[in-house]
Amino acid sequence: FWSKLNTLHLPIGGIEIGTYLFLGATMQVMGLKTIPADRAGFLVQLSTIFVPLVEGVMKGNPSAISMRTWGACGLALAGIGIMSLDLDHQATSESLEGAIQASTQMASFSNGDFLTVGAAL
């Protein structure tokens, strides 16, 4: 096996994969500086959606991905969404202003959010 392996491809492949890992981890850590961990976890979980989508695009037919796979992606996304709910904040914001402020904060996208989504890609 090892005699057939081109020794030049092995280090180049390792450098490529290591670079992707470094960039993803760096973007995630930089994103975590500015956003809460539960929000970062939700955004990083988007990779479960990106992987089948990219696979379908690379195959040339996004509909080739089975409904079972899309269902599993939806369950994973719903699970992390439920885990990231901030129930304490919702319970303490009794006024309409507090609810509006909380929803506006969740709807806004910061640089940390973009970095974390970039890490998921």
C-alpha atoms as an extended CHARMM CRD file, in Angstrom:
* protein
*
       121  EXT
         1         1  PHE       CA              0.0000000000        0.0000000000        0.0000000000  PROA      1               0.0000000000
         2         2  TRP       CA              2.6330000000        2.5370000000        1.0600000000  PROA      2               0.0000000000
         3         3  SER       CA              4.8040000000        1.8890000000       -1.9750000000  PROA      3               0.0000000000
         4         4  LYS       CA              1.9560000000        2.9300000000       -4.2870000000  PROA      4               0.0000000000
         5         5  LEU       CA              1.2130000000        6.0960000000       -2.3220000000  PROA      5               0.0000000000
         6         6  ASN       CA              2.7010000000        9.2030000000       -3.8610000000  PROA      6               0.0000000000
         7         7  THR       CA              4.6480000000       10.7530000000       -0.9930000000  PROA      7               0.0000000000
         8         8  LEU       CA              4.2400000000       14.2650000000       -2.4140000000  PROA      8               0.0000000000
         9         9  HSD       CA              0.4250000000       14.2120000000       -2.1680000000  PROA      9               0.0000000000
        10        10  LEU       CA              0.3810000000       13.2380000000        1.5010000000  PROA      10              0.0000000000
        11        11  PRO       CA              1.9900000000       16.4320000000        2.9170000000  PROA      11              0.0000000000
        12        12  ILE       CA              0.1110000000       18.6690000000        0.4860000000  PROA      12              0.0000000000
        13        13  GLY       CA             -3.2030000000       17.1040000000        1.5060000000  PROA      13              0.0000000000
        14        14  GLY       CA             -2.3140000000       17.4570000000        5.1860000000  PROA      14              0.0000000000
        15        15  ILE       CA             -1.4300000000       21.1200000000        4.7190000000  PROA      15              0.0000000000
        16        16  GLU       CA             -4.7080000000       21.7480000000        2.8930000000  PROA      16              0.0000000000
        17        17  ILE       CA             -6.8650000000       20.0630000000        5.5310000000  PROA      17              0.0000000000
        18        18  GLY       CA             -4.8880000000       21.7010000000        8.3390000000  PROA      18              0.0000000000
        19        19  THR       CA             -5.4240000000       25.1120000000        6.7530000000  PROA      19              0.0000000000
        20        20  TYR       CA             -9.1900000000       24.5790000000        6.5830000000  PROA      20              0.0000000000
        21        21  LEU       CA             -9.2430000000       23.4480000000       10.2070000000  PROA      21              0.0000000000
        22        22  PHE       CA             -7.1570000000       26.4400000000       11.3080000000  PROA      22              0.0000000000
        23        23  LEU       CA             -9.3470000000       28.9340000000        9.4350000000  PROA      23              0.0000000000
        24        24  GLY       CA            -12.5820000000       27.4120000000       10.7550000000  PROA      24              0.0000000000
        25        25  ALA       CA            -11.3930000000       27.2920000000       14.3560000000  PROA      25              0.0000000000
        26        26  THR       CA            -10.0030000000       30.8310000000       14.1560000000  PROA      26              0.0000000000
        27        27  MET       CA            -13.2540000000       32.2330000000       12.7700000000  PROA      27              0.0000000000
        28        28  GLN       CA            -15.2600000000       30.4180000000       15.4380000000  PROA      28              0.0000000000
        29        29  VAL       CA            -13.0700000000       31.6960000000       18.2850000000  PROA      29              0.0000000000
        30        30  MET       CA            -13.1670000000       35.2540000000       16.9280000000  PROA      30              0.0000000000
        31        31  GLY       CA            -16.9500000000       34.9900000000       16.6280000000  PROA      31              0.0000000000
        32        32  LEU       CA            -17.2500000000       33.7230000000       20.2050000000  PROA      32              0.0000000000
        33        33  LYS       CA            -15.6110000000       36.9310000000       21.4100000000  PROA      33              0.0000000000
        34        34  THR       CA            -18.6610000000       38.9350000000       20.3650000000  PROA      34              0.0000000000
        35        35  ILE       CA            -21.6670000000       36.5830000000       20.5550000000  PROA      35              0.0000000000
        36        36  PRO       CA            -23.0080000000       34.2310000000       23.2470000000  PROA      36              0.0000000000
        37        37  ALA       CA            -22.0390000000       30.5600000000       23.1340000000  PROA      37              0.0000000000
        38        38  ASP       CA            -25.6060000000       29.3430000000       22.5750000000  PROA      38              0.0000000000
        39        39  ARG       CA            -26.0030000000       31.5520000000       19.5160000000  PROA      39              0.0000000000
        40        40  ALA       CA            -22.6040000000       30.4290000000       18.2050000000  PROA      40              0.0000000000
        41        41  GLY       CA            -23.6240000000       26.7960000000       18.7200000000  PROA      41              0.0000000000
        42        42  PHE       CA            -26.7850000000       27.3620000000       16.7290000000  PROA      42              0.0000000000
        43        43  LEU       CA            -24.8920000000       29.0250000000       13.8780000000  PROA      43              0.0000000000
        44        44  VAL       CA            -22.1450000000       26.3920000000       13.7580000000  PROA      44              0.0000000000
        45        45  GLN       CA            -24.8540000000       23.7220000000       13.6090000000  PROA      45              0.0000000000
        46        46  LEU       CA            -25.7680000000       25.1510000000       10.2050000000  PROA      46              0.0000000000
        47        47  SER       CA            -22.9630000000       22.9790000000        8.8600000000  PROA      47              0.0000000000
        48        48  THR       CA            -25.4300000000       20.0650000000        9.0530000000  PROA      48              0.0000000000
        49        49  ILE       CA            -27.4720000000       21.9060000000        6.4300000000  PROA      49              0.0000000000
        50        50  PHE       CA            -24.5100000000       23.0770000000        4.3590000000  PROA      50              0.0000000000
        51        51  VAL       CA            -22.9680000000       19.6140000000        3.8870000000  PROA      51              0.0000000000
        52        52  PRO       CA            -25.9380000000       17.9760000000        2.0840000000  PROA      52              0.0000000000
        53        53  LEU       CA            -26.5960000000       21.1800000000        0.1460000000  PROA      53              0.0000000000
        54        54  VAL       CA            -23.0020000000       21.3540000000       -1.1190000000  PROA      54              0.0000000000
        55        55  GLU       CA            -23.1060000000       17.6340000000       -1.8980000000  PROA      55              0.0000000000
        56        56  GLY       CA            -26.2470000000       18.1170000000       -3.9870000000  PROA      56              0.0000000000
        57        57  VAL       CA            -24.7590000000       21.0870000000       -5.8220000000  PROA      57              0.0000000000
        58        58  MET       CA            -21.5410000000       19.1840000000       -6.5500000000  PROA      58              0.0000000000
        59        59  LYS       CA            -23.5780000000       16.2600000000       -7.8920000000  PROA      59              0.0000000000
        60        60  GLY       CA            -25.4840000000       18.7260000000      -10.0400000000  PROA      60              0.0000000000
        61        61  ASN       CA            -28.8430000000       17.7830000000       -8.5380000000  PROA      61              0.0000000000
        62        62  PRO       CA            -29.7860000000       19.1050000000       -5.0580000000  PROA      62              0.0000000000
        63        63  SER       CA            -32.9510000000       16.9970000000       -5.1760000000  PROA      63              0.0000000000
        64        64  ALA       CA            -30.7520000000       13.8570000000       -5.1820000000  PROA      64              0.0000000000
        65        65  ILE       CA            -30.3650000000       14.2270000000       -1.4010000000  PROA      65              0.0000000000
        66        66  SER       CA            -32.8710000000       11.9410000000        0.2910000000  PROA      66              0.0000000000
        67        67  MET       CA            -35.7460000000       13.2420000000        2.3670000000  PROA      67              0.0000000000
        68        68  ARG       CA            -34.4030000000       11.1540000000        5.2370000000  PROA      68              0.0000000000
        69        69  THR       CA            -31.2080000000       13.2110000000        5.2020000000  PROA      69              0.0000000000
        70        70  TRP       CA            -33.1390000000       16.4890000000        5.0820000000  PROA      70              0.0000000000
        71        71  GLY       CA            -35.3330000000       15.2700000000        7.9370000000  PROA      71              0.0000000000
        72        72  ALA       CA            -32.2600000000       14.4730000000       10.0350000000  PROA      72              0.0000000000
        73        73  CYS       CA            -30.8590000000       17.9390000000        9.2560000000  PROA      73              0.0000000000
        74        74  GLY       CA            -34.1310000000       19.5350000000       10.3150000000  PROA      74              0.0000000000
        75        75  LEU       CA            -34.2080000000       17.5840000000       13.5770000000  PROA      75              0.0000000000
        76        76  ALA       CA            -30.6130000000       18.5360000000       14.3690000000  PROA      76              0.0000000000
        77        77  LEU       CA            -31.3130000000       22.1900000000       13.6370000000  PROA      77              0.0000000000
        78        78  ALA       CA            -34.5140000000       22.1550000000       15.7050000000  PROA      78              0.0000000000
        79        79  GLY       CA            -32.6960000000       20.4810000000       18.5930000000  PROA      79              0.0000000000
        80        80  ILE       CA            -29.9350000000       23.0510000000       18.7600000000  PROA      80              0.0000000000
        81        81  GLY       CA            -32.5480000000       25.7890000000       18.3830000000  PROA      81              0.0000000000
        82        82  ILE       CA            -34.4590000000       24.4790000000       21.3920000000  PROA      82              0.0000000000
        83        83  MET       CA            -31.2560000000       24.1830000000       23.3830000000  PROA      83              0.0000000000
        84        84  SER       CA            -30.3380000000       27.7830000000       22.6030000000  PROA      84              0.0000000000
        85        85  LEU       CA            -33.6460000000       29.2800000000       23.7590000000  PROA      85              0.0000000000
        86        86  ASP       CA            -33.0910000000       31.9250000000       26.4070000000  PROA      86              0.0000000000
        87        87  LEU       CA            -36.0740000000       31.1820000000       28.6500000000  PROA      87              0.0000000000
        88        88  ASP       CA            -34.8490000000       33.3200000000       31.5640000000  PROA      88              0.0000000000
        89        89  HSD       CA            -34.6750000000       36.4130000000       29.3840000000  PROA      89              0.0000000000
        90        90  GLN       CA            -38.1220000000       35.7950000000       27.9580000000  PROA      90              0.0000000000
        91        91  ALA       CA            -39.5950000000       35.3370000000       31.4350000000  PROA      91              0.0000000000
        92        92  THR       CA            -38.1050000000       38.5820000000       32.7850000000  PROA      92              0.0000000000
        93        93  SER       CA            -39.0740000000       40.7380000000       29.8160000000  PROA      93              0.0000000000
        94        94  GLU       CA            -42.6820000000       41.3130000000       30.8420000000  PROA      94              0.0000000000
        95        95  SER       CA            -43.0670000000       44.5710000000       29.0090000000  PROA      95              0.0000000000
        96        96  LEU       CA            -43.6980000000       44.9450000000       25.3130000000  PROA      96              0.0000000000
        97        97  GLU       CA            -40.5520000000       47.0510000000       25.0020000000  PROA      97              0.0000000000
        98        98  GLY       CA            -38.4420000000       44.2550000000       26.4710000000  PROA      98              0.0000000000
        99        99  ALA       CA            -39.9280000000       41.7230000000       24.0680000000  PROA      99              0.0000000000
       100       100  ILE       CA            -39.3340000000       43.9870000000       21.0740000000  PROA      100             0.0000000000
       101       101  GLN       CA            -35.7760000000       44.6810000000       22.1730000000  PROA      101             0.0000000000
       102       102  ALA       CA            -35.0830000000       40.9590000000       22.6330000000  PROA      102             0.0000000000
       103       103  SER       CA            -36.4750000000       40.0550000000       19.2040000000  PROA      103             0.0000000000
       104       104  THR       CA            -34.5300000000       42.8700000000       17.5560000000  PROA      104             0.0000000000
       105       105  GLN       CA            -31.3430000000       41.6760000000       19.2070000000  PROA      105             0.0000000000
       106       106  MET       CA            -31.9280000000       38.1170000000       17.9730000000  PROA      106             0.0000000000
       107       107  ALA       CA            -32.7560000000       39.3360000000       14.4520000000  PROA      107             0.0000000000
       108       108  SER       CA            -29.6410000000       41.4990000000       14.1020000000  PROA      108             0.0000000000
       109       109  PHE       CA            -26.5390000000       39.9370000000       12.6000000000  PROA      109             0.0000000000
       110       110  SER       CA            -23.1600000000       41.0540000000       13.9540000000  PROA      110             0.0000000000
       111       111  ASN       CA            -19.6270000000       40.4600000000       12.7200000000  PROA      111             0.0000000000
       112       112  GLY       CA            -19.3520000000       37.5890000000       15.2060000000  PROA      112             0.0000000000
       113       113  ASP       CA            -22.3760000000       35.9510000000       13.5930000000  PROA      113             0.0000000000
       114       114  PHE       CA            -20.8060000000       36.1890000000       10.1430000000  PROA      114             0.0000000000
       115       115  LEU       CA            -17.5300000000       34.7550000000       11.4280000000  PROA      115             0.0000000000
       116       116  THR       CA            -19.3320000000       31.8430000000       13.0790000000  PROA      116             0.0000000000
       117       117  VAL       CA            -21.3470000000       31.0630000000        9.9280000000  PROA      117             0.0000000000
       118       118  GLY       CA            -18.0630000000       31.2310000000        7.9970000000  PROA      118             0.0000000000
       119       119  ALA       CA            -16.6450000000       28.6510000000       10.4110000000  PROA      119             0.0000000000
       120       120  ALA       CA            -19.6180000000       26.4080000000        9.6570000000  PROA      120             0.0000000000
       121       121  LEU       CA            -18.8610000000       26.5780000000        5.9520000000  PROA      121             0.0000000000
